[in-house]
Structure formats: C-alpha cells, structure tokens
mmCIF file of C-alpha atoms and ligand atoms in Angstrom:
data_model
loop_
_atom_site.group_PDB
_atom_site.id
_atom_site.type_symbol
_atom_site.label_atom_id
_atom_site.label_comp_id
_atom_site.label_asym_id
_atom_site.label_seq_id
_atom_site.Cartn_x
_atom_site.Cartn_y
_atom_site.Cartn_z
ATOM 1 C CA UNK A 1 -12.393 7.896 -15.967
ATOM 2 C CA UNK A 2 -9.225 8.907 -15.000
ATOM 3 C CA UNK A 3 -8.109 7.090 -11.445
ATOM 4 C CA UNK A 4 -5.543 7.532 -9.213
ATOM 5 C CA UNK A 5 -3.972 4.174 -7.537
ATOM 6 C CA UNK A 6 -2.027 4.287 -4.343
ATOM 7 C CA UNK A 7 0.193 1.888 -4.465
ATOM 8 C CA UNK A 8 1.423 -0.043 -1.106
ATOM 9 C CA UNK A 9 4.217 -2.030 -3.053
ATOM 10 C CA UNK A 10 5.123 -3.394 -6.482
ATOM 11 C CA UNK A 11 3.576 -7.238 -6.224
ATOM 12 C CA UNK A 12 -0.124 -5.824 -5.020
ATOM 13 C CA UNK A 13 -0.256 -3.312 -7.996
ATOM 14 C CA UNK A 14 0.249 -5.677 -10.682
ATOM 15 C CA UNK A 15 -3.387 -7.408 -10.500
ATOM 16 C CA UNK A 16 -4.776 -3.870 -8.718
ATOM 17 C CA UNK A 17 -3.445 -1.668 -11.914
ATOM 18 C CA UNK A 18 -4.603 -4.905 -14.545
ATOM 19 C CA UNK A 19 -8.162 -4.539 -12.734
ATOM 20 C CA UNK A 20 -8.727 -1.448 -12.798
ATOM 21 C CA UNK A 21 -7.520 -1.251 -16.509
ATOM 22 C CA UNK A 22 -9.697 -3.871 -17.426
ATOM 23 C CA UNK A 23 -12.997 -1.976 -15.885
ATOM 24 C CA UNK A 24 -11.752 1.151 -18.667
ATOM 25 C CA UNK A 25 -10.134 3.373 -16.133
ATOM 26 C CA UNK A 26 -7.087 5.635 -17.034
ATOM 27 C CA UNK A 27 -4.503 4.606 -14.334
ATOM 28 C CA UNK A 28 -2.080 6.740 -13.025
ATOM 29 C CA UNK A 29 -0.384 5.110 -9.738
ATOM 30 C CA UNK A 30 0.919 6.774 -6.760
ATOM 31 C CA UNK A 31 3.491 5.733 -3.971
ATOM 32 C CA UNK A 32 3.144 7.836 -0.662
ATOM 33 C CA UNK A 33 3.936 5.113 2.117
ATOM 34 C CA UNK A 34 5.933 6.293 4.905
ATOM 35 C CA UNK A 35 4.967 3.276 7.245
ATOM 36 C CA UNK A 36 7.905 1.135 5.637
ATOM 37 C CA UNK A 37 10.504 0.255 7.993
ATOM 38 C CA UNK A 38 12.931 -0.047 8.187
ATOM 39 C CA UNK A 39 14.546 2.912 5.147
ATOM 40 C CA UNK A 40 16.102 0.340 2.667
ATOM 41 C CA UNK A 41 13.173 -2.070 2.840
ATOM 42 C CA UNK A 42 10.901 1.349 2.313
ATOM 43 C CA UNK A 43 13.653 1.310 -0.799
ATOM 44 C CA UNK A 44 12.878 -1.776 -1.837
ATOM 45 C CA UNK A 45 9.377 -1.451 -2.429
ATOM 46 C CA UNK A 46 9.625 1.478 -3.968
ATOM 47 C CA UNK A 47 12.146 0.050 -6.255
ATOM 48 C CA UNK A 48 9.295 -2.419 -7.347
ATOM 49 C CA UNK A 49 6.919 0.200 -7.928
ATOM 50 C CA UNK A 50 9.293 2.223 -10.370
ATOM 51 C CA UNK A 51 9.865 -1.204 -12.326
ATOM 52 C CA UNK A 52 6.278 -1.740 -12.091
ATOM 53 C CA UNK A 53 5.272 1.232 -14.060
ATOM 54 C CA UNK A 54 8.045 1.009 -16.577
ATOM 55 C CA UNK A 55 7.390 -2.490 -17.297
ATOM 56 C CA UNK A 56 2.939 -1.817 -17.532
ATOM 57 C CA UNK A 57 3.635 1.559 -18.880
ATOM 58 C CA UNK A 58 1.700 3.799 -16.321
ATOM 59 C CA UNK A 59 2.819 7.224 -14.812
ATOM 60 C CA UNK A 60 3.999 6.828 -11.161
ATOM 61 C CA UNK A 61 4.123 10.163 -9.073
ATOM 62 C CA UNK A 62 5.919 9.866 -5.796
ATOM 63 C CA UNK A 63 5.617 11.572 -2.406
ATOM 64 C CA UNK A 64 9.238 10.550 -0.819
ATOM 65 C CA UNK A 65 8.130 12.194 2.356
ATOM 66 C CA UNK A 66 9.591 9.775 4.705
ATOM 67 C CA UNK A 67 9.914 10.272 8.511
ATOM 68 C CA UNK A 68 9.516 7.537 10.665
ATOM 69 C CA UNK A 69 9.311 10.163 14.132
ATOM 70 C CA UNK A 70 5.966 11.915 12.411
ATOM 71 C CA UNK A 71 4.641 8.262 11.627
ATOM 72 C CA UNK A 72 4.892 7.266 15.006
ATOM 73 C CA UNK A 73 3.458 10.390 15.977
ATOM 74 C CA UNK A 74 0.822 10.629 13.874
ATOM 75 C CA UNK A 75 -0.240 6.879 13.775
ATOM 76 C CA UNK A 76 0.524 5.623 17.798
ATOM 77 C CA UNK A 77 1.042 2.745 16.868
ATOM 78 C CA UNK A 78 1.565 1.566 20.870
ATOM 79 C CA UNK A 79 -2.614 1.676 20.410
ATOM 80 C CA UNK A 80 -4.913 -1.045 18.885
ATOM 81 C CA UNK A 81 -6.454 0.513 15.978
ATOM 82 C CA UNK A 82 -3.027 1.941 14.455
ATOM 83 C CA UNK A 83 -4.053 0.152 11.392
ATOM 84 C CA UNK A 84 -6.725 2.389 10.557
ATOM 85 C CA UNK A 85 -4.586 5.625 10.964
ATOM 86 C CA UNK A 86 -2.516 4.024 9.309
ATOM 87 C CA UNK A 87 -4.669 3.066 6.017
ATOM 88 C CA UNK A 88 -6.083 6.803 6.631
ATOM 89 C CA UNK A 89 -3.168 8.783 6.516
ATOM 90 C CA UNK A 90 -2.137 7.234 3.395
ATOM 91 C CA UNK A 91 -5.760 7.701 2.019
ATOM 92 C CA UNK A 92 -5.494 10.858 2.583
ATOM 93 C CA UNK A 93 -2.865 11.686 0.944
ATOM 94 C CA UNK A 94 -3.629 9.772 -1.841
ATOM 95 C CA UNK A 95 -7.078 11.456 -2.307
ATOM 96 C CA UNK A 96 -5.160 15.207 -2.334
ATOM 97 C CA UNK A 97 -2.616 13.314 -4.935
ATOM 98 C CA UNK A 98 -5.696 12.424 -7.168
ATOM 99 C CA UNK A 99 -7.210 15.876 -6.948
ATOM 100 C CA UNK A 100 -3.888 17.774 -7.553
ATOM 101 C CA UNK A 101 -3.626 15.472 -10.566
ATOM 102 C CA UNK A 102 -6.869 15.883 -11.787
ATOM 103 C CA UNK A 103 -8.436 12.733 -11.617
ATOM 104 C CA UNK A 104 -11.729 11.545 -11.145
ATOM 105 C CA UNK A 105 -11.746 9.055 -8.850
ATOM 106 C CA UNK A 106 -8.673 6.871 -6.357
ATOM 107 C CA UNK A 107 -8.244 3.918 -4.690
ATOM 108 C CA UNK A 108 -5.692 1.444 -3.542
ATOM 109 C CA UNK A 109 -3.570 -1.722 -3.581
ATOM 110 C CA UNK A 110 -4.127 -2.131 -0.373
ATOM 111 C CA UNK A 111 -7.393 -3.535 -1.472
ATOM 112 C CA UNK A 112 -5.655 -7.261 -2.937
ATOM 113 C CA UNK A 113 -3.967 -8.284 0.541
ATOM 114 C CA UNK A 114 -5.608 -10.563 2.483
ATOM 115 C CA UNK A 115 -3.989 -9.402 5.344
ATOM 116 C CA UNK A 116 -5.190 -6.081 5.495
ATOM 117 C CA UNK A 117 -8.191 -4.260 7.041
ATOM 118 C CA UNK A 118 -10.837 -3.649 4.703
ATOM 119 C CA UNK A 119 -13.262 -2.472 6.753
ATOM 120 C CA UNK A 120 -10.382 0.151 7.404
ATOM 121 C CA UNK A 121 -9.925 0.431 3.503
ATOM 122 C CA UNK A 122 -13.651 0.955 2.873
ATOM 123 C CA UNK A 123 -14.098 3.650 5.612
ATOM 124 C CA UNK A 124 -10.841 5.688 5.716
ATOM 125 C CA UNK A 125 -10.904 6.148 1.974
ATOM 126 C CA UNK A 126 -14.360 7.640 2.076
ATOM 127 C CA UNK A 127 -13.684 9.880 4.654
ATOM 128 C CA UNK A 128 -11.128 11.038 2.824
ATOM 129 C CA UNK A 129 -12.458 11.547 -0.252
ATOM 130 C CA UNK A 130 -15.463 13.197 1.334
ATOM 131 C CA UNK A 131 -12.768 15.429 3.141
ATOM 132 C CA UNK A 132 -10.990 16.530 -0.682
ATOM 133 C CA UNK A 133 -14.279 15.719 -2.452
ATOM 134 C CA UNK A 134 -12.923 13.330 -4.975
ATOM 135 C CA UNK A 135 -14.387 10.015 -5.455
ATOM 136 C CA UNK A 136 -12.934 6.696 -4.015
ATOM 137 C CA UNK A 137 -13.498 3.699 -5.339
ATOM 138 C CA UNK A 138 -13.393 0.326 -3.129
ATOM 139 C CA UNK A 139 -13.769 -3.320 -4.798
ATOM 140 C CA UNK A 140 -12.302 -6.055 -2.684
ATOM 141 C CA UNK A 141 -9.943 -7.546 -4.763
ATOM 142 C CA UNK A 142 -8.831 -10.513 -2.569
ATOM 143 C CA UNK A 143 -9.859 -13.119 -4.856
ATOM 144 C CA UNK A 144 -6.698 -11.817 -7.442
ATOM 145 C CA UNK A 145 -4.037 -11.736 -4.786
ATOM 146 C CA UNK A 146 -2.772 -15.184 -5.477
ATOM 147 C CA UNK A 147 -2.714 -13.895 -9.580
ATOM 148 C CA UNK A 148 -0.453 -11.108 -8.166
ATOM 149 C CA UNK A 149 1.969 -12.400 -6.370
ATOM 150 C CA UNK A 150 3.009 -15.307 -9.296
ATOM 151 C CA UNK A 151 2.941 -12.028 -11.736
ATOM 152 C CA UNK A 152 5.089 -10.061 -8.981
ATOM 153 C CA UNK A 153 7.420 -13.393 -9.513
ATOM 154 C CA UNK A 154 7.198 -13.531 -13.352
ATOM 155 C CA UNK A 155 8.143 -9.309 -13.430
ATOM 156 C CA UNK A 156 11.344 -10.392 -11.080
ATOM 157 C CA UNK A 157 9.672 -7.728 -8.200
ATOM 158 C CA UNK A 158 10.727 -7.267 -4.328
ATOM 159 C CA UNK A 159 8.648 -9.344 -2.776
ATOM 160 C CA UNK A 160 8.215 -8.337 1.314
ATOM 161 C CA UNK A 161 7.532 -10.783 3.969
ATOM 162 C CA UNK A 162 5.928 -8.162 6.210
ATOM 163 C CA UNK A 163 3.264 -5.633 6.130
ATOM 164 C CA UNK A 164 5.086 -2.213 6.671
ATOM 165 C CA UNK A 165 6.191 -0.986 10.033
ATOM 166 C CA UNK A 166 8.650 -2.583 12.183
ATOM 167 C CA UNK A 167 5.510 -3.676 14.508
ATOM 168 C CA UNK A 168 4.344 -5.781 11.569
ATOM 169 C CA UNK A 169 7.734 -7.245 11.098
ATOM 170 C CA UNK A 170 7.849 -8.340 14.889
ATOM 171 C CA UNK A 171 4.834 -9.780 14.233
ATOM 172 C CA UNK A 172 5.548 -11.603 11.866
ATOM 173 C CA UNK A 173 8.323 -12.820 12.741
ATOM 174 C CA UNK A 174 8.240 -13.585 16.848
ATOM 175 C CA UNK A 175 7.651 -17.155 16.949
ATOM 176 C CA UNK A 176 11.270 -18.490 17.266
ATOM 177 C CA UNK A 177 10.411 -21.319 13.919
ATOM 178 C CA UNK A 178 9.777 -18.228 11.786
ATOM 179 C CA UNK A 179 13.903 -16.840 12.151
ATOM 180 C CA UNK A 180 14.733 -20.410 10.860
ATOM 181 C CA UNK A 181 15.966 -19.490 6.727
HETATM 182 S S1 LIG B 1 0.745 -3.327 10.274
HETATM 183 FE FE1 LIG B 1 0.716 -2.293 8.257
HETATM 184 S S2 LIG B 1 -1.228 -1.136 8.164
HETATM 185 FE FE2 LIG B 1 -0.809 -1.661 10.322
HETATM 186 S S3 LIG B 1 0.298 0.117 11.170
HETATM 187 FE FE3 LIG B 1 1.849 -1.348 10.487
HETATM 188 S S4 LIG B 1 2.330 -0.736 8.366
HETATM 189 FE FE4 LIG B 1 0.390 0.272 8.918
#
C-alpha cells in the first residue's frame, strides 16, 4: 500500500515513518504546516524534515504555502477548539496531497505526540478523507514517542520546545520558571 505521511516535524516522523514501514506500507512523507510560528522556527522544522528523508531515504513533497494572516483566519485561534481546525486543515490538505500523488491511504505524525488531540486526529482525518475519498489511517502511536525523540537526538534533528503557533509557545512558556535557560 502506498501511504502518504504528513509530517508535523522531523523528531515525530522518525518512529511514525519506521512504523508505518514496518506494517509494509510504501511511505512517501509530506510537510504542509503553516501553523509554525514564528517563520524561522517554521524553517527549522522543515529543515529536519528534509534531513529526515535524506537520511531514511523517503520522498518528501512540500506545500511551502505559508501565511500566518490566512491561518489566523482560517483557524480563530482566539476560540477553544482551534486545535481541531487546526489538525483539520492540515488533514485536509494532506488527504488532497495523497490523492494527487496517487496513494492509497494517509495519515500523520501528529499521531506520536502526547500532547496532541487525538480525538481531533481520529475525526478530522476521516472527514477528510471521506471529503477526497482516500483512506486515512489512524493508530495511536504514543507508546513510540519516547523511541522518537532519542532517534530525533541520535539523527542530530531540530528539536522544538513548542507545539506550533505562537499561542502554543505562550503556553508553554508563561510561567515565569520556564524563561529560566
Ligand atoms: S497548539 Fe498546535 S495544534 Fe493547536 S492551534 Fe496551535 S499549532 Fe495548531
């Protein structure tokens, strides 16, 4: 079967890609993630996606459609569920990536974090796929995300200390102990 991966960042994909390569898929991967913020850190990760796939040896298409006034736009994130537009606007686009590629099937490193939605994951994809009418495929690959991030460290990859948008990085960083180095 030949699957399409979305990939959020370099450090999730290694264990995603290894998975789903392991379970006799065909992987191609596929970066389309506009919620980065700010530019250079969006730069960053997709830095560690190209090295990714040179150093695994998969093809990585690219969507470098980045504008931070449609994401806002588009995902409001001033609202509590901008999560799931979030997730869904990128499943989207993956699952018109996987049919213009002609795969069989995509689905996402998204699906390794702990700290993402995956109820989201689970319910966005399929409406998207049901939307293109390509197959997603959801396996909640949590228990490997400890696996990935010592591989992300072995492969010398970006490693981000935030989920995406620059609401994430506030987040995560509020509490005055977290600015400490
Ligand atoms: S926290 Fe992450 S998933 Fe949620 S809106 Fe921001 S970038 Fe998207």
């Amino acid at each position: 079967m030949r699957t399409l991966v979305h990939i959020c960042c370099g450090p999730c994909a290694t264990e995603t890609v290894a998975h789903w390569r392991e379970a006799g898929h065909d992987v191609t991967g596929f970066f389309f993630n506009p919620n980065i913020h700010p530019f250079m850190e969006y730069r960053r990760r997709l830095t560690g996606a190209e090295e990714l796939a040179t150093s695994a040896e998969f093809e990585l298409r690219l969507d470098e459609t980045y504008d931070p006034a449609r994401w806002f736009a588009q995902v409001r994130p001033q609202e509590p569920d901008r999560c799931r537009r979030c997730i869904g606007a990128r499943m989207e686009r993956a699952a018109r990536e996987a049919a213009a590629a002609d795969c069989d099937a995509f689905t996402t490193s998204l699906a390794i974090s702990p700290w993402q939605d995956h109820a989201a994951i689970a319910e966005e994809g399929l409406k998207a796929a049901q939307t293109v009418g390509v197959a997603f495929l959801y396996e909640d690959l949590r228990p490997r995300y400890r696996a990935s991030r010592e591989a992300a460290k072995q492969l010398g990859l970006y490693r981000q200390k935030y989920c995406g948008c620059v609401l994430s990085e506030w987040e995560r960083y509020r509490h005055k102990d977290r600015l400490r180095p």
